[in-house]
Short mmCIF file of C-alpha atoms in Angstrom, two decimals:
data_model
loop_
_atom_site.label_atom_id
_atom_site.label_comp_id
_atom_site.label_asym_id
_atom_site.label_seq_id
_atom_site.Cartn_x
_atom_site.Cartn_y
_atom_site.Cartn_z
CA MET T 1 -63.32 52.07 58.82
CA HIS T 2 -64.77 52.87 55.90
CA LEU T 3 -66.12 56.21 56.41
CA TYR T 4 -62.28 56.94 57.65
CA VAL T 5 -60.74 55.42 54.28
CA LEU T 6 -63.46 57.75 52.88
CA ARG T 7 -62.39 60.78 54.92
CA ARG T 8 -57.97 60.65 54.45
CA LEU T 9 -58.77 59.59 50.18
CA LEU T 10 -61.08 63.31 50.44
CA MET T 11 -58.02 65.19 52.15
CA THR T 12 -55.86 64.13 50.20
CA VAL T 13 -57.35 65.27 46.75
CA PRO T 14 -56.88 69.49 47.92
CA VAL T 15 -52.62 67.77 49.03
CA LEU T 16 -53.04 66.84 45.69
CA LEU T 17 -53.76 70.53 43.12
CA GLY T 18 -52.02 71.91 45.93
CA LEU T 19 -49.04 70.00 44.80
CA THR T 20 -50.00 70.78 41.50
CA VAL T 21 -50.09 74.58 42.13
CA ILE T 22 -46.72 74.00 43.89
CA VAL T 23 -44.53 72.87 41.46
CA PHE T 24 -46.12 74.77 38.55
CA LEU T 25 -45.06 77.83 39.66
CA ILE T 26 -41.37 76.55 41.60
CA MET T 27 -40.50 75.63 37.59
CA SER T 28 -42.20 78.97 36.18
CA LEU T 29 -39.83 80.75 37.63
CA ILE T 30 -37.28 78.94 36.92
CA PRO T 31 -35.55 81.72 34.80
CA GLY T 32 -34.57 81.37 31.21
CA ASP T 33 -37.00 81.20 27.80
CA PRO T 34 -38.09 77.50 27.23
CA ALA T 35 -38.33 78.43 23.46
CA LEU T 36 -34.99 79.22 22.76
CA ALA T 37 -32.96 76.55 25.19
CA ILE T 38 -35.18 74.53 22.99
CA LEU T 39 -34.31 75.36 19.28
CA GLY T 40 -30.45 76.98 20.52
CA SER T 41 -28.23 78.28 16.60
CA TYR T 42 -32.37 78.30 15.89
CA ALA T 43 -33.45 81.25 17.44
CA THR T 44 -35.16 83.25 15.07
CA PRO T 45 -37.50 85.76 16.15
CA GLU T 46 -39.84 84.01 14.03
CA ASN T 47 -39.42 80.46 15.67
CA LEU T 48 -39.24 81.44 19.04
CA ALA T 49 -42.75 83.81 18.46
CA ARG T 50 -44.14 80.39 16.78
CA LEU T 51 -42.50 77.69 18.91
CA ARG T 52 -44.07 79.84 22.43
CA ALA T 53 -47.45 79.50 20.80
CA ASP T 54 -47.45 75.87 20.13
CA LEU T 55 -45.90 75.26 23.85
CA GLY T 56 -49.33 78.16 25.13
CA LEU T 57 -45.87 80.13 26.61
CA ASP T 58 -47.77 83.18 25.38
CA LEU T 59 -50.41 83.16 27.31
CA SER T 60 -51.19 83.87 30.86
CA LEU T 61 -49.91 82.12 34.30
CA PRO T 62 -53.22 81.10 34.74
CA GLN T 63 -53.73 80.10 31.79
CA GLN T 64 -51.03 78.16 30.81
CA TYR T 65 -51.57 76.19 35.15
CA TRP T 66 -55.56 75.60 33.40
CA VAL T 67 -53.78 74.68 30.30
CA TRP T 68 -51.16 71.90 32.21
CA LEU T 69 -53.74 70.92 34.96
CA THR T 70 -56.96 69.64 32.43
CA ASN T 71 -54.63 67.56 30.51
CA ILE T 72 -53.45 66.63 33.46
CA LEU T 73 -56.16 65.14 34.57
CA GLN T 74 -56.69 63.47 31.69
CA GLY T 75 -53.80 61.68 31.50
CA ASP T 76 -51.83 63.69 29.48
CA PHE T 77 -47.96 65.24 30.97
CA GLY T 78 -47.75 66.88 27.78
CA ARG T 79 -44.37 65.91 25.51
CA SER T 80 -40.44 65.98 26.33
CA TYR T 81 -38.88 68.35 23.71
CA HIS T 82 -35.55 66.96 24.44
CA LEU T 83 -36.15 62.93 25.21
CA ASN T 84 -38.82 63.33 22.00
CA ARG T 85 -41.66 60.52 23.46
CA PRO T 86 -44.53 60.91 25.70
CA VAL T 87 -43.41 63.01 29.71
CA LEU T 88 -45.94 59.96 31.44
CA ASP T 89 -43.78 57.36 29.43
CA GLU T 90 -40.90 58.39 30.41
CA VAL T 91 -41.38 59.40 33.92
CA LEU T 92 -43.82 55.14 34.59
CA GLU T 93 -40.06 54.48 32.89
CA ARG T 94 -38.37 55.86 34.42
CA PHE T 95 -40.51 55.61 38.20
CA GLY T 96 -39.47 51.81 37.43
CA ALA T 97 -36.06 51.23 38.12
CA THR T 98 -36.48 54.14 41.04
CA LEU T 99 -38.87 51.97 43.34
CA ILE T 100 -36.86 49.03 42.63
CA LEU T 101 -33.51 51.18 44.77
CA ALA T 102 -36.44 53.01 46.74
CA GLY T 103 -37.93 49.73 48.39
CA THR T 104 -35.43 47.84 48.73
CA SER T 105 -33.94 50.89 50.65
CA LEU T 106 -37.02 51.32 53.00
CA ALA T 107 -37.13 47.68 53.66
CA LEU T 108 -33.25 47.97 54.41
CA CYS T 109 -33.91 50.79 56.87
CA VAL T 110 -36.72 49.58 58.59
CA VAL T 111 -35.42 45.83 59.09
CA ILE T 112 -32.06 47.00 60.21
CA GLY T 113 -33.89 50.97 62.49
CA ALA T 114 -36.42 48.50 64.46
CA ALA T 115 -33.60 45.65 65.14
CA ALA T 116 -30.86 47.85 66.37
CA GLY T 117 -34.14 50.29 68.59
CA ILE T 118 -35.08 47.17 69.67
CA VAL T 119 -31.51 45.74 71.08
CA SER T 120 -30.74 48.82 71.85
CA ALA T 121 -34.72 49.70 74.39
CA VAL T 122 -33.13 45.74 75.66
CA ARG T 123 -30.38 46.66 76.63
CA GLN T 124 -31.06 50.13 78.12
CA TYR T 125 -27.42 51.95 79.29
CA GLY T 126 -25.18 48.55 78.63
CA TRP T 127 -22.51 48.41 75.98
CA ALA T 128 -24.41 47.56 72.94
CA ASP T 129 -27.27 50.64 73.84
CA ARG T 130 -24.40 52.85 73.38
CA ILE T 131 -22.89 51.36 70.61
CA ILE T 132 -25.88 51.32 68.76
CA THR T 133 -26.40 54.51 69.81
CA LEU T 134 -22.72 55.91 68.49
CA LEU T 135 -23.60 54.34 65.76
CA VAL T 136 -26.99 56.11 64.54
CA LEU T 137 -26.14 59.52 66.18
CA ILE T 138 -22.89 58.69 62.65
CA GLY T 139 -25.49 58.37 60.80
CA ILE T 140 -27.87 60.29 60.74
CA SER T 141 -25.12 63.22 60.46
CA VAL T 142 -23.74 61.63 57.63
CA PRO T 143 -25.07 62.70 53.64
CA ALA T 144 -25.86 59.80 52.09
CA PHE T 145 -24.38 61.50 49.02
CA TRP T 146 -20.94 61.00 50.90
CA LEU T 147 -21.28 57.72 52.06
CA GLY T 148 -22.43 56.56 48.72
CA MET T 149 -19.04 58.05 47.70
CA LEU T 150 -16.70 57.03 50.13
CA MET T 151 -18.31 53.80 49.31
CA ILE T 152 -17.88 53.88 46.02
CA LEU T 153 -14.44 54.47 46.24
CA LEU T 154 -13.97 51.29 48.62
CA PHE T 155 -15.73 48.23 47.77
CA ALA T 156 -15.68 49.38 43.99
CA VAL T 157 -12.34 51.25 42.90
CA GLU T 158 -10.43 49.46 46.18
CA LEU T 159 -11.75 46.09 46.44
CA ARG T 160 -13.76 45.77 43.60
CA TRP T 161 -15.62 43.92 44.78
CA LEU T 162 -18.94 45.80 43.51
CA PRO T 163 -19.65 47.84 39.98
CA VAL T 164 -19.10 51.54 39.89
CA SER T 165 -22.70 52.39 38.50
CA GLY T 166 -25.75 51.85 36.60
CA MET T 167 -28.18 48.58 37.16
CA TYR T 168 -27.15 46.28 35.56
CA SER T 169 -23.95 45.28 33.62
CA ILE T 170 -22.86 46.74 30.29
CA TYR T 171 -21.66 43.87 28.53
CA GLY T 172 -23.54 40.64 29.39
CA GLY T 173 -25.38 40.27 33.05
CA GLY T 174 -29.67 41.77 33.20
CA ASP T 175 -30.04 38.85 34.91
CA LEU T 176 -31.33 39.62 38.77
CA PRO T 177 -28.01 38.09 40.46
CA ASP T 178 -26.06 41.11 38.92
CA LEU T 179 -28.94 44.00 39.99
CA LEU T 180 -28.39 42.46 43.14
CA ARG T 181 -24.50 43.28 43.07
CA HIS T 182 -25.35 46.69 41.02
CA LEU T 183 -28.36 47.96 44.01
CA VAL T 184 -26.22 46.58 47.12
CA LEU T 185 -24.11 50.67 47.92
CA PRO T 186 -26.70 52.72 46.74
CA ALA T 187 -29.60 50.75 47.99
CA ILE T 188 -27.57 50.81 51.62
CA ALA T 189 -25.69 54.46 50.77
CA LEU T 190 -30.13 55.93 50.69
CA ALA T 191 -31.01 53.56 53.68
CA VAL T 192 -28.54 55.02 56.40
CA VAL T 193 -30.22 58.01 57.81
CA ALA T 194 -33.75 56.43 57.48
CA ALA T 195 -32.58 53.80 59.49
CA GLY T 196 -31.06 55.65 62.29
CA VAL T 197 -33.83 57.53 62.59
CA ILE T 198 -36.48 54.39 62.98
CA ALA T 199 -33.90 52.85 65.33
CA ARG T 200 -34.32 56.12 67.63
CA LEU T 201 -38.27 56.33 67.47
CA THR T 202 -37.93 52.07 67.68
CA ARG T 203 -35.93 52.71 70.96
CA SER T 204 -38.06 55.55 73.17
CA ASN T 205 -41.49 53.76 72.48
CA MET T 206 -39.96 50.39 72.82
CA LEU T 207 -38.90 51.76 75.76
CA GLU T 208 -42.56 52.76 77.03
CA VAL T 209 -44.25 49.74 76.35
CA LEU T 210 -41.63 48.37 78.51
CA ARG T 211 -42.52 49.41 81.53
CA GLN T 212 -45.99 49.43 80.88
CA ASP T 213 -48.02 47.11 83.68
CA TYR T 214 -48.74 44.26 81.10
CA ILE T 215 -45.98 43.62 80.09
CA ARG T 216 -44.36 43.08 84.21
CA THR T 217 -47.78 40.96 83.88
CA ALA T 218 -46.58 38.95 81.31
CA ARG T 219 -42.62 38.04 82.50
CA ALA T 220 -44.10 37.39 85.44
CA LYS T 221 -46.59 34.72 84.08
CA GLY T 222 -42.71 33.26 83.38
CA LEU T 223 -43.96 33.59 79.72
CA ASP T 224 -40.21 33.69 77.35
CA GLU T 225 -38.72 37.04 76.47
CA ASN T 226 -38.81 36.79 73.45
CA ARG T 227 -42.28 36.76 72.98
CA VAL T 228 -42.74 39.01 75.87
CA ILE T 229 -40.02 41.79 73.21
CA LEU T 230 -41.56 40.65 69.86
CA GLY T 231 -45.09 38.85 70.54
CA HIS T 232 -45.82 41.24 72.82
CA ALA T 233 -44.13 45.14 73.67
CA PHE T 234 -42.48 44.99 69.79
CA LYS T 235 -46.38 44.56 68.32
CA VAL T 236 -47.64 47.47 70.69
CA ALA T 237 -44.84 50.01 69.74
CA LEU T 238 -45.10 48.81 66.12
CA VAL T 239 -48.79 51.34 65.29
CA ASN T 240 -46.48 54.37 66.55
CA LEU T 241 -44.02 53.47 63.60
CA ILE T 242 -46.15 53.06 61.30
CA PRO T 243 -46.20 56.99 60.48
CA VAL T 244 -42.57 57.37 61.06
CA ILE T 245 -42.25 54.43 58.57
CA GLY T 246 -44.29 56.42 56.15
CA VAL T 247 -42.55 59.28 56.13
CA GLN T 248 -39.61 57.33 55.21
CA ALA T 249 -40.65 56.05 53.03
CA GLY T 250 -41.36 58.97 51.55
CA PHE T 251 -37.85 60.52 52.02
CA VAL T 252 -36.19 57.93 50.23
CA ILE T 253 -37.82 58.40 47.34
CA GLY T 254 -36.58 62.00 47.47
CA GLY T 255 -33.36 61.05 48.18
CA ALA T 256 -33.38 59.06 44.93
CA VAL T 257 -32.37 62.59 43.31
CA TYR T 258 -28.40 63.05 44.21
CA ILE T 259 -28.42 59.34 45.02
CA GLU T 260 -28.66 57.48 41.38
CA THR T 261 -27.00 61.12 40.26
CA VAL T 262 -23.63 59.42 42.24
CA PHE T 263 -24.09 55.97 41.57
CA GLN T 264 -25.64 56.33 37.42
CA TRP T 265 -28.82 54.65 38.45
CA PRO T 266 -31.35 55.17 35.80
CA GLY T 267 -34.21 56.28 37.92
CA ILE T 268 -37.09 58.89 38.39
CA GLY T 269 -34.11 61.15 39.91
CA ARG T 270 -31.18 60.92 37.38
CA MET T 271 -33.90 61.54 35.09
CA LEU T 272 -34.94 65.25 36.40
CA VAL T 273 -30.96 66.14 37.06
CA ASN T 274 -30.84 65.24 32.95
CA ALA T 275 -33.97 67.33 32.20
CA ILE T 276 -33.32 69.96 34.89
CA SER T 277 -29.88 70.85 32.10
CA THR T 278 -31.52 70.76 29.78
CA ARG T 279 -34.86 72.99 30.61
CA ASP T 280 -37.61 70.09 29.67
CA ILE T 281 -40.11 71.16 31.40
CA LEU T 282 -42.71 69.26 30.80
CA LEU T 283 -40.34 66.25 31.75
CA VAL T 284 -39.46 68.81 34.72
CA GLN T 285 -42.55 69.10 36.36
CA GLY T 286 -44.18 65.54 35.26
CA GLY T 287 -41.29 63.92 37.46
CA VAL T 288 -41.30 66.68 40.03
CA LEU T 289 -45.61 65.53 40.34
CA VAL T 290 -44.64 62.33 40.05
CA VAL T 291 -42.54 61.71 43.30
CA ALA T 292 -44.53 64.79 45.11
CA ALA T 293 -47.79 62.45 45.09
CA SER T 294 -45.70 59.12 45.70
CA TYR T 295 -45.16 60.96 49.71
CA VAL T 296 -48.39 62.21 50.45
CA LEU T 297 -49.94 58.64 48.31
CA PHE T 298 -47.17 56.94 51.57
CA ASN T 299 -48.28 58.68 54.42
CA LEU T 300 -51.91 58.26 53.30
CA CYS T 301 -51.03 54.31 53.36
CA ALA T 302 -49.28 54.63 56.45
CA ASP T 303 -52.73 56.25 58.35
CA LEU T 304 -54.63 53.09 56.52
CA LEU T 305 -53.07 51.14 58.17
CA GLN T 306 -52.27 52.50 61.80
CA TYR T 307 -56.22 53.22 61.78
CA TRP T 308 -55.91 49.35 60.59
CA LEU T 309 -54.11 48.38 63.27
CA ASP T 310 -55.24 50.57 65.98
CA PRO T 311 -59.18 51.25 65.53
CA ARG T 312 -58.77 53.97 68.92
CA ILE T 313 -57.42 56.51 66.30
CA LYS T 314 -58.76 59.54 65.70
CA ALA T 315 -58.29 61.04 62.19
#
């Protein structure tokens, strides 16, 4: 177990290093001059030259990357031009709100998807299976941002059951019930696609397990059907679902970018949209790097959990 964990941790090092290269190159390919965007009407040739030197933009691309990477390894992600505060402080502050949204969405998609998949497998070719299959197909096909806008029109504008946007009410609120009311719509919109994927894979894994001899033996012994399904079949199927859940966790965090924009959720996704519009390169690089690293770490945790549940799995 210790060797497997060490090997997996070592494998993440080149992955994270590759992420820094990709993020830096993508940001460097964005057209425009960051110094010109920052100075605006004060962009005289002297001011531009001075600011480019301060930002290191007068260095070659490999030199810029090396300076940025060494600063990151020391915990210095730079300073946001637009917000005039350290990038790391802003990213961590916004990432907390994103984790609340993504964590709630992930919990919803796992519970709903697994339950739907189990029912669909147990009632194979029945009405429940057909209805769930149809709903899953619709859920996977509908874009999350479009579903979010429809939910806003229905539940916030027409019925006025839930708030339109934000994380807390502008006047009053600020407590847990207020947070939950604001969380309902974006969390559901973000969870629908991932729930459909988990439901389909749960169904296929459950059908494979239910055909095994030990399941027939358990039923022949007279065990309760719920115990056979949940205690034996689903426990085995869960091992193969854990990597899928890890991938969907990364999808949920990545999908938070547009969902946070639709619902004006004050997370890292909305921060990235604003930073891109203001050409705040260091803030964009820091935010994208944190999101990408989170995706890698979620998959690492999923692999370690799968190995812990089934040590027969090889790296």
